[in-house]
Tab-separated table of C-alpha atoms and ligand atoms in Angstrom:
chain	number	residue	atom	x	y	z
J	323	UNK	CA	139.933	82.990	131.858
J	324	UNK	CA	138.005	83.630	128.648
J	325	UNK	CA	136.930	87.138	127.688
J	326	UNK	CA	133.138	87.283	127.421
J	327	UNK	CA	131.911	87.968	123.889
J	328	UNK	CA	130.752	91.584	123.819
J	329	UNK	CA	126.998	91.885	123.519
J	330	UNK	CA	125.865	93.230	120.154
J	331	UNK	CA	123.043	95.776	119.897
J	332	UNK	CA	119.651	94.200	119.207
J	333	UNK	CA	119.258	93.160	115.576
J	334	UNK	CA	122.961	93.719	114.776
J	335	UNK	CA	125.308	91.087	113.409
J	336	UNK	CA	128.956	90.881	112.381
J	337	UNK	CA	129.373	89.983	108.706
J	338	UNK	CA	132.788	88.430	108.107
J	339	UNK	CA	134.420	88.657	104.679
J	340	UNK	CA	134.843	85.457	102.703
J	341	UNK	CA	137.625	86.994	100.650
J	342	UNK	CA	140.416	89.530	101.112
J	343	UNK	CA	138.485	92.310	99.463
J	344	UNK	CA	138.889	93.966	96.130
J	345	UNK	CA	141.118	97.040	96.490
J	346	UNK	CA	138.425	99.362	95.134
J	347	UNK	CA	138.401	103.110	95.723
J	348	UNK	CA	135.379	104.362	97.683
J	349	UNK	CA	133.498	105.573	94.587
J	350	UNK	CA	134.038	102.253	92.782
J	351	UNK	CA	133.092	100.396	95.946
J	352	UNK	CA	129.782	102.256	96.105
J	353	UNK	CA	129.158	101.688	92.390
J	354	UNK	CA	129.808	97.960	92.808
J	355	UNK	CA	127.618	97.780	95.920
J	356	UNK	CA	124.809	99.547	94.050
J	357	UNK	CA	125.105	97.145	91.113
J	358	UNK	CA	125.065	94.133	93.422
J	359	UNK	CA	122.070	95.592	95.285
J	360	UNK	CA	120.284	95.917	91.938
J	361	UNK	CA	120.942	92.233	91.280
J	362	UNK	CA	119.300	91.490	94.641
J	363	UNK	CA	116.167	93.351	93.512
J	364	UNK	CA	116.920	96.579	95.400
J	365	UNK	CA	116.230	99.121	92.691
J	366	UNK	CA	117.623	102.142	94.566
J	367	UNK	CA	120.555	102.563	96.892
J	368	UNK	CA	121.875	105.768	98.452
J	369	UNK	CA	124.029	106.428	101.478
J	370	UNK	CA	123.819	108.987	104.243
J	371	UNK	CA	125.833	109.444	107.418
J	372	UNK	CA	124.672	107.976	110.715
J	373	UNK	CA	124.590	111.463	112.255
J	374	UNK	CA	121.251	112.528	113.782
J	375	UNK	CA	118.647	114.160	111.544
J	376	UNK	CA	118.292	117.590	113.070
J	377	UNK	CA	115.616	119.372	111.005
J	378	UNK	CA	113.577	116.220	110.599
J	379	UNK	CA	113.736	115.674	114.373
J	380	UNK	CA	112.232	119.124	114.956
J	381	UNK	CA	109.472	118.544	112.397
J	382	UNK	CA	108.758	115.108	113.873
J	383	UNK	CA	108.471	116.543	117.387
J	384	UNK	CA	106.056	119.223	116.130
J	385	UNK	CA	103.991	116.540	114.416
J	386	UNK	CA	103.785	114.547	117.638
J	387	UNK	CA	102.974	117.668	119.648
J	388	UNK	CA	100.002	118.319	117.379
J	389	UNK	CA	98.791	114.791	118.111
J	390	UNK	CA	98.730	113.838	114.425
J	391	UNK	CA	99.923	110.346	115.362
J	392	UNK	CA	96.625	109.532	117.097
J	393	UNK	CA	96.746	106.255	119.009
J	394	UNK	CA	100.160	105.276	117.606
J	395	UNK	CA	101.895	106.055	120.890
J	396	UNK	CA	104.838	103.848	119.873
J	397	UNK	CA	105.856	106.595	117.441
J	398	UNK	CA	107.110	108.691	120.329
J	399	UNK	CA	109.357	105.826	121.498
J	400	UNK	CA	113.107	105.901	120.927
J	401	UNK	CA	115.391	108.412	119.268
J	402	UNK	CA	113.958	108.038	115.771
J	403	UNK	CA	116.120	110.808	114.391
J	404	UNK	CA	119.370	109.202	115.559
J	405	UNK	CA	120.464	105.987	113.796
J	406	UNK	CA	123.150	105.517	116.451
J	407	UNK	CA	120.455	104.869	119.038
J	408	UNK	CA	120.056	101.555	117.192
J	409	UNK	CA	123.732	100.931	116.404
J	410	UNK	CA	126.081	103.164	118.435
J	411	UNK	CA	129.107	102.438	116.209
J	412	UNK	CA	127.224	103.159	112.953
J	413	UNK	CA	129.072	105.394	110.492
J	414	UNK	CA	126.846	105.120	107.421
J	415	UNK	CA	123.233	104.313	106.668
J	416	UNK	CA	122.680	102.508	103.383
J	417	UNK	CA	119.137	103.345	102.274
J	418	UNK	CA	117.555	100.975	99.761
J	419	UNK	CA	114.220	100.663	97.996
J	420	UNK	CA	112.380	97.766	96.444
J	421	UNK	CA	109.574	98.499	93.973
J	422	UNK	CA	106.152	96.940	94.288
J	423	UNK	CA	103.142	96.878	92.004
J	424	UNK	CA	99.564	97.723	92.777
J	425	UNK	CA	96.352	96.809	91.075
J	426	UNK	CA	94.350	99.232	93.178
J	427	UNK	CA	93.340	101.546	90.379
J	428	UNK	CA	92.282	98.578	88.308
J	429	UNK	CA	89.882	97.181	90.885
J	430	UNK	CA	86.542	97.267	89.110
J	431	UNK	CA	83.692	98.931	90.912
J	432	UNK	CA	81.785	96.350	92.928
J	433	UNK	CA	79.056	95.718	90.383
J	434	UNK	CA	76.966	93.070	92.043
J	435	UNK	CA	73.834	92.746	89.940
J	436	UNK	CA	73.171	89.033	89.535
J	437	UNK	CA	76.153	88.046	91.669
J	438	UNK	CA	76.078	86.345	95.100
J	439	UNK	CA	76.661	88.538	98.185
J	440	UNK	CA	80.142	87.001	98.613
J	441	UNK	CA	81.249	88.645	95.360
J	442	UNK	CA	81.568	92.064	97.008
J	443	UNK	CA	85.255	92.809	97.438
J	444	UNK	CA	87.145	94.929	99.949
J	445	UNK	CA	90.202	96.698	98.519
J	446	UNK	CA	93.742	96.191	99.773
J	447	UNK	CA	96.612	98.688	99.591
J	448	UNK	CA	99.101	97.768	96.876
J	449	UNK	CA	101.897	96.730	99.213
J	450	UNK	CA	99.567	94.207	100.866
J	451	UNK	CA	98.401	92.558	97.641
J	452	UNK	CA	101.323	90.130	97.468
J	453	UNK	CA	103.667	88.411	99.857
J	454	UNK	CA	104.754	90.141	103.081
J	455	UNK	CA	107.785	92.223	102.157
J	456	UNK	CA	109.350	92.439	105.617
J	457	UNK	CA	111.265	89.107	105.669
J	458	UNK	CA	112.178	89.481	102.001
J	459	UNK	CA	113.676	92.951	102.444
J	460	UNK	CA	115.335	91.977	105.727
J	461	UNK	CA	117.118	89.029	104.075
J	462	UNK	CA	118.236	91.227	101.178
J	463	UNK	CA	119.728	93.729	103.609
J	464	UNK	CA	121.625	90.910	105.306
J	465	UNK	CA	122.890	89.763	101.902
J	466	UNK	CA	123.966	93.335	101.167
J	467	UNK	CA	125.982	93.394	104.402
J	468	UNK	CA	127.717	90.158	103.319
J	469	UNK	CA	128.532	91.763	99.961
J	470	UNK	CA	129.973	94.854	101.643
J	471	UNK	CA	132.159	92.661	103.869
J	472	UNK	CA	133.408	90.720	100.813
J	473	UNK	CA	134.082	93.873	98.782
J	474	UNK	CA	136.010	95.568	101.584
J	475	UNK	CA	137.643	92.471	103.039
J	476	UNK	CA	136.623	93.791	106.468
J	477	UNK	CA	134.251	92.480	109.114
J	478	UNK	CA	131.164	94.702	109.028
J	479	UNK	CA	128.879	95.249	111.984
J	480	UNK	CA	125.449	95.825	110.448
J	481	UNK	CA	121.899	96.323	111.634
J	482	UNK	CA	119.051	96.019	109.079
J	483	UNK	CA	115.853	98.043	109.576
J	484	UNK	CA	112.585	97.417	107.776
J	485	UNK	CA	110.012	99.963	108.961
J	486	UNK	CA	109.493	98.287	112.344
J	487	UNK	CA	112.606	99.887	113.899
J	488	UNK	CA	112.218	103.366	115.438
J	489	UNK	CA	113.879	105.334	112.651
J	490	UNK	CA	112.807	108.252	110.442
J	491	UNK	CA	113.396	106.232	107.303
J	492	UNK	CA	111.939	108.691	104.780
J	493	UNK	CA	114.030	111.543	106.164
J	494	UNK	CA	117.147	109.366	105.963
J	495	UNK	CA	116.313	108.313	102.391
J	496	UNK	CA	115.787	111.977	101.453
J	497	UNK	CA	119.095	113.065	103.023
J	498	UNK	CA	120.840	110.249	101.163
J	499	UNK	CA	119.312	111.421	97.875
J	500	UNK	CA	117.450	108.165	97.245
J	501	UNK	CA	114.492	110.311	96.262
J	502	UNK	CA	112.683	113.461	97.292
J	503	UNK	CA	109.768	113.719	99.685
J	504	UNK	CA	106.586	114.495	97.762
J	505	UNK	CA	103.758	116.618	99.167
J	506	UNK	CA	102.088	113.318	100.094
J	507	UNK	CA	105.013	112.662	102.440
J	508	UNK	CA	106.295	109.702	100.422
J	509	UNK	CA	109.702	109.194	98.839
J	510	UNK	CA	109.630	109.559	95.061
J	511	UNK	CA	112.677	108.163	93.278
J	512	UNK	CA	114.085	110.286	90.447
J	513	UNK	CA	112.950	108.664	87.202
J	514	UNK	CA	110.923	106.225	89.289
J	515	UNK	CA	107.784	106.099	91.371
J	516	UNK	CA	106.728	106.313	94.996
J	517	UNK	CA	105.627	102.663	94.981
J	518	UNK	CA	108.684	101.734	96.988
J	519	UNK	CA	109.355	99.700	100.092
J	520	UNK	CA	112.177	101.261	102.074
J	521	UNK	CA	114.863	99.547	104.097
J	522	UNK	CA	118.053	100.691	105.805
J	523	UNK	CA	121.324	99.005	106.646
J	524	UNK	CA	123.259	100.683	109.460
J	525	UNK	CA	126.957	99.841	109.125
J	526	UNK	CA	130.139	100.680	111.039
J	527	UNK	CA	131.890	101.540	107.777
J	528	UNK	CA	132.289	104.883	106.049
J	529	UNK	CA	130.898	105.036	102.532
J	530	UNK	CA	130.685	108.043	100.197
J	531	UNK	CA	127.580	110.046	101.079
J	532	UNK	CA	124.765	111.021	98.734
J	533	UNK	CA	123.177	114.473	98.622
J	534	UNK	CA	119.520	115.437	98.971
J	535	UNK	CA	117.724	116.172	95.709
J	536	UNK	CA	115.302	118.970	95.050
J	537	UNK	CA	111.571	118.462	95.510
J	538	UNK	CA	109.988	118.114	92.071
J	539	UNK	CA	106.293	118.447	92.968
J	540	UNK	CA	106.178	122.018	91.670
J	541	UNK	CA	102.657	123.463	91.636
J	542	UNK	CA	100.969	120.052	91.719
J	543	UNK	CA	98.546	119.382	94.591
J	544	UNK	CA	96.773	116.311	93.214
J	545	UNK	CA	97.495	114.083	96.206
J	546	UNK	CA	96.297	116.715	98.679
J	547	UNK	CA	93.110	117.348	96.710
J	548	UNK	CA	92.248	113.685	96.111
J	549	UNK	CA	92.565	112.375	99.663
J	550	UNK	CA	89.123	110.934	100.506
J	551	UNK	CA	89.310	111.941	104.179
J	552	UNK	CA	91.093	115.303	103.797
J	553	UNK	CA	93.929	113.907	105.904
J	554	UNK	CA	96.576	116.411	104.820
J	555	UNK	CA	96.891	119.429	107.083
J	556	UNK	CA	98.957	120.942	104.273
J	557	UNK	CA	101.741	119.906	101.894
J	558	UNK	CA	103.999	117.270	103.512
J	559	UNK	CA	101.948	117.194	106.734
J	560	UNK	CA	99.564	114.326	107.324
J	561	UNK	CA	97.114	114.098	110.181
J	562	UNK	CA	97.427	110.322	110.481
J	563	UNK	CA	94.249	110.195	112.585
J	564	UNK	CA	92.235	110.918	109.433
J	565	UNK	CA	94.215	108.691	107.065
J	566	UNK	CA	92.482	105.527	105.865
J	567	UNK	CA	95.673	103.544	106.446
J	568	UNK	CA	95.559	104.525	110.106
J	569	UNK	CA	91.800	104.001	110.412
J	570	UNK	CA	91.819	100.533	108.853
J	571	UNK	CA	95.171	99.237	110.152
J	572	UNK	CA	96.372	101.071	113.245
J	573	UNK	CA	93.158	102.039	114.990
J	574	UNK	CA	91.846	99.298	117.278
J	575	UNK	CA	88.716	101.125	118.424
J	576	UNK	CA	85.664	102.522	116.715
J	577	UNK	CA	86.278	104.394	113.462
J	578	UNK	CA	85.006	107.978	113.883
J	579	UNK	CA	81.548	108.090	112.318
J	580	UNK	CA	82.257	111.033	110.022
J	581	UNK	CA	85.223	109.180	108.488
J	582	UNK	CA	83.435	105.906	107.744
J	583	UNK	CA	81.757	106.930	104.481
J	584	UNK	CA	84.946	108.236	102.763
J	585	UNK	CA	86.687	104.933	103.470
J	586	UNK	CA	84.603	103.416	100.684
J	587	UNK	CA	85.329	99.714	100.235
J	588	UNK	CA	88.935	99.853	101.470
J	589	UNK	CA	89.608	97.280	104.193
J	590	UNK	CA	93.386	97.569	104.491
J	591	UNK	CA	95.129	100.837	103.710
J	592	UNK	CA	94.680	103.243	100.839
J	593	UNK	CA	96.622	104.197	97.714
J	594	UNK	CA	94.748	107.253	96.495
J	595	UNK	CA	97.508	109.793	97.157
J	596	UNK	CA	99.856	107.560	95.180
J	597	UNK	CA	97.594	106.562	92.311
J	598	UNK	CA	96.828	110.200	91.449
J	599	UNK	CA	100.494	111.215	91.506
J	600	UNK	CA	101.902	111.940	88.033
J	601	UNK	CA	105.164	110.286	89.074
J	602	UNK	CA	103.246	106.995	89.317
J	603	UNK	CA	101.909	107.063	85.769
J	604	UNK	CA	101.401	103.651	84.121
J	605	UNK	CA	104.563	104.140	82.045
J	606	UNK	CA	106.625	105.082	85.136
J	607	UNK	CA	105.292	102.029	86.952
J	608	UNK	CA	106.091	99.803	84.003
J	609	UNK	CA	109.657	101.163	83.940
J	610	UNK	CA	110.083	100.740	87.699
J	611	UNK	CA	108.816	97.150	87.591
J	612	UNK	CA	108.067	95.094	90.667
J	613	UNK	CA	110.061	92.566	92.657
J	614	UNK	CA	108.582	89.292	91.275
J	615	UNK	CA	108.140	87.942	94.796
J	616	UNK	CA	105.912	90.926	95.591
J	617	UNK	CA	103.665	90.679	92.563
J	618	UNK	CA	100.045	91.284	93.369
J	619	UNK	CA	98.191	88.004	93.892
J	620	UNK	CA	94.902	89.503	95.056
J	621	UNK	CA	93.651	93.044	95.038
J	622	UNK	CA	90.650	92.404	97.225
J	623	UNK	CA	88.984	90.058	99.669
J	624	UNK	CA	85.358	88.980	100.029
J	625	UNK	CA	83.674	91.419	102.394
J	626	UNK	CA	81.185	88.855	103.651
J	627	UNK	CA	84.103	86.461	104.168
J	628	UNK	CA	85.887	89.084	106.291
J	629	UNK	CA	82.757	89.965	108.253
J	630	UNK	CA	82.288	86.309	109.187
J	631	UNK	CA	85.948	85.421	109.549
J	632	UNK	CA	86.651	82.639	112.052
J	633	UNK	CA	89.987	82.181	113.805
J	634	UNK	CA	91.403	79.482	111.519
J	635	UNK	CA	90.261	81.203	108.324
J	636	UNK	CA	91.779	84.445	109.637
J	637	UNK	CA	95.138	82.730	110.014
J	638	UNK	CA	94.927	81.460	106.445
J	639	UNK	CA	93.958	84.878	105.047
J	640	UNK	CA	96.772	86.824	106.690
J	641	UNK	CA	99.479	84.156	106.462
J	642	UNK	CA	102.704	85.486	104.915
J	643	UNK	CA	101.108	88.810	104.051
J	644	UNK	CA	101.268	92.321	105.498
J	645	UNK	CA	97.673	91.760	106.650
J	646	UNK	CA	99.131	90.081	109.739
J	647	UNK	CA	99.272	93.585	111.189
J	648	UNK	CA	95.505	93.689	111.708
J	649	UNK	CA	93.371	91.514	113.932
J	650	UNK	CA	90.367	89.443	112.933
J	651	UNK	CA	88.115	91.981	114.700
J	652	UNK	CA	89.658	94.911	112.799
J	653	UNK	CA	89.115	93.126	109.477
J	654	UNK	CA	85.491	92.365	110.357
J	655	UNK	CA	84.954	95.985	111.530
J	656	UNK	CA	86.429	97.293	108.267
J	657	UNK	CA	84.294	94.875	106.237
J	658	UNK	CA	81.138	96.104	108.003
J	659	UNK	CA	82.008	99.701	107.098
J	660	UNK	CA	82.777	98.750	103.493
J	661	UNK	CA	79.494	96.838	103.154
J	662	UNK	CA	77.655	99.867	104.513
J	663	UNK	CA	79.371	102.049	101.927
J	664	UNK	CA	78.569	99.594	99.152
J	665	UNK	CA	74.923	100.171	100.041
J	666	UNK	CA	73.609	96.953	98.514
J	667	UNK	CA	70.485	95.631	100.327
J	668	UNK	CA	71.484	92.037	99.543
J	669	UNK	CA	73.997	92.357	102.404
J	670	UNK	CA	71.339	93.251	104.982
J	671	UNK	CA	70.962	89.694	106.328
J	672	UNK	CA	74.699	89.210	106.890
J	673	UNK	CA	75.059	92.615	108.555
J	674	UNK	CA	72.018	92.034	110.778
J	675	UNK	CA	73.438	88.671	111.833
J	676	UNK	CA	76.772	90.337	112.639
J	677	UNK	CA	75.024	93.139	114.584
J	678	UNK	CA	73.211	90.549	116.707
J	679	UNK	CA	75.751	87.796	117.090
J	680	UNK	CA	79.359	88.805	116.383
J	681	UNK	CA	81.658	88.010	119.289
J	682	UNK	CA	83.006	91.593	119.201
J	683	UNK	CA	80.818	94.506	120.320
J	684	UNK	CA	83.006	96.750	118.139
J	685	UNK	CA	82.034	94.796	115.015
J	686	UNK	CA	78.363	94.713	116.075
J	687	UNK	CA	78.362	98.494	116.471
J	688	UNK	CA	79.834	99.030	112.985
J	689	UNK	CA	77.395	96.504	111.500
J	690	UNK	CA	74.536	98.534	113.012
J	691	UNK	CA	75.955	101.668	111.354
J	692	UNK	CA	76.151	99.806	108.032
J	693	UNK	CA	72.508	98.732	108.326
J	694	UNK	CA	71.605	102.404	108.525
J	695	UNK	CA	73.451	103.005	105.241
J	696	UNK	CA	71.464	100.174	103.665
J	697	UNK	CA	68.151	101.659	104.838
J	698	UNK	CA	67.380	98.560	106.936
J	699	UNK	CA	64.700	100.183	109.091
J	700	UNK	CA	63.086	97.101	110.615
J	701	UNK	CA	66.459	95.554	111.550
J	702	UNK	CA	67.527	98.812	113.214
J	703	UNK	CA	64.240	98.951	115.153
J	704	UNK	CA	64.911	95.426	116.446
J	705	UNK	CA	68.423	96.415	117.534
J	706	UNK	CA	67.119	99.572	119.235
J	707	UNK	CA	64.457	97.732	121.211
J	708	UNK	CA	66.480	94.723	122.237
J	709	UNK	CA	68.813	94.141	125.133
J	710	UNK	CA	71.894	94.964	123.094
J	711	UNK	CA	75.185	96.155	124.571
J	712	UNK	CA	75.080	99.925	124.961
J	713	UNK	CA	77.358	100.847	121.973
J	714	UNK	CA	75.293	98.676	119.612
J	715	UNK	CA	71.953	100.038	120.804
J	716	UNK	CA	73.182	103.636	120.715
J	717	UNK	CA	74.543	103.219	117.183
J	718	UNK	CA	71.368	101.478	115.968
J	719	UNK	CA	69.103	104.193	117.429
J	720	UNK	CA	71.249	106.966	115.954
J	721	UNK	CA	71.320	105.294	112.535
J	722	UNK	CA	67.564	104.761	112.688
J	723	UNK	CA	66.977	108.416	113.556
J	724	UNK	CA	69.154	109.488	110.615
J	725	UNK	CA	67.354	107.083	108.315
J	726	UNK	CA	63.953	108.418	109.307
J	727	UNK	CA	65.219	111.974	108.946
J	728	UNK	CA	66.487	111.278	105.414
J	729	UNK	CA	63.149	109.677	104.538
J	730	UNK	CA	61.238	112.673	105.915
J	731	UNK	CA	63.335	115.076	103.842
J	732	UNK	CA	62.949	112.960	100.723
J	733	UNK	CA	59.154	113.228	100.810
B	2258	SF4	FE1	94.555	110.197	102.212
B	2258	SF4	FE2	94.557	107.655	101.447
B	2258	SF4	FE3	96.787	109.087	101.287
B	2258	SF4	FE4	95.811	108.394	103.679
B	2258	SF4	S1	96.620	107.010	102.121
B	2258	SF4	S2	96.592	110.379	103.086
B	2258	SF4	S3	93.597	108.504	103.263
B	2258	SF4	S4	94.873	109.442	100.141
B	2259	SF4	FE1	103.869	115.837	94.400
B	2259	SF4	FE2	101.703	115.999	92.853
B	2259	SF4	FE3	102.760	113.634	93.394
B	2259	SF4	FE4	101.506	115.003	95.291
B	2259	SF4	S1	100.582	114.157	93.437
B	2259	SF4	S2	103.444	113.944	95.508
B	2259	SF4	S3	102.053	117.079	94.778
B	2259	SF4	S4	103.720	115.313	92.258
């Protein structure tokens, strides 16, 4: 009778050595692993134990209790503070980071005089300007597990995690000493930047552990002060419900009205609390570099194109990018808001068409709001009087009332 092969935890794999190992002491082993990780494009590597994160677990629970996670109910799933909930035999967590570039601060203002309506661009967060990093980082973590098996000469059971697994990855990276958590809640590497994509490799092997490093924000509050939607409750504490990343990527429903204007022309995420950070100065970014595969290929997308996105064009736009996380309707909704914020009357016709005809009532409602921002009184009157779905009619009438009120106060 054959013994059944024991079932491995989801996502875990055994990495068998291809050599007998290289009799290194633990410190040399870690140094060699770090050097080999660097050659793979993983600019930072630090190790922490697989023991649960106790303080971070308490802070996380408080954050959830306050409801700062909004509609992201999946964040309360799983034992995020305990790596062993993902790999019960884990002994160490190897935390890595891969730098990425962003052109966000270089996006020129949408100056449209003399240009066609399609020229208006919606901004993308830096990490979404190039290729999707998830498969790239995942494959590098697998390669790192192979390297560890070869260096030790032992079979390694490993489980890679790339931000989709329920794990408090920033808290783990901080405990490992990969960087410190800035007041914007992001990991800032010493001598580096916060423009980092984090990954973790859970392994059933004991490696020398790193130590947390001191927060170096000092008196600075630039990120807190610059946030367009005032999303920080205080240092280190984000109310995700107000964050533009949440509003444009996670939220499936209507964007709260009072938060639409500060979104500006961003259609996927936001980088403001990173671009203002002194640790992300141009010279620091130049030093940190960017994984060539993640180089920015586009910093924006045509807003009219997004508003009128069909199913096949949608697939082409999001293919192999982090934009896959949002639906066609979300992109069109975000484009309507951005066009409203751009305030250029040459977009009235496209927005009116969307308000009347888009297949999604959600998009039609946001297009009606945008028409109000453009001062499109006659179009709003048509939407108010017609047999529109309730949310569209209500939004059009409210926007019209505001428009008339502004006009009355201007005279
Ligand atoms: Fe604020 Fe943008 Fe940072 Fe979110 S990503 S906290 S909206 S600055
Ligand atoms: Fe810290 Fe200032 Fe950077 Fe915010 S902007 S993370 S406070 S250094």
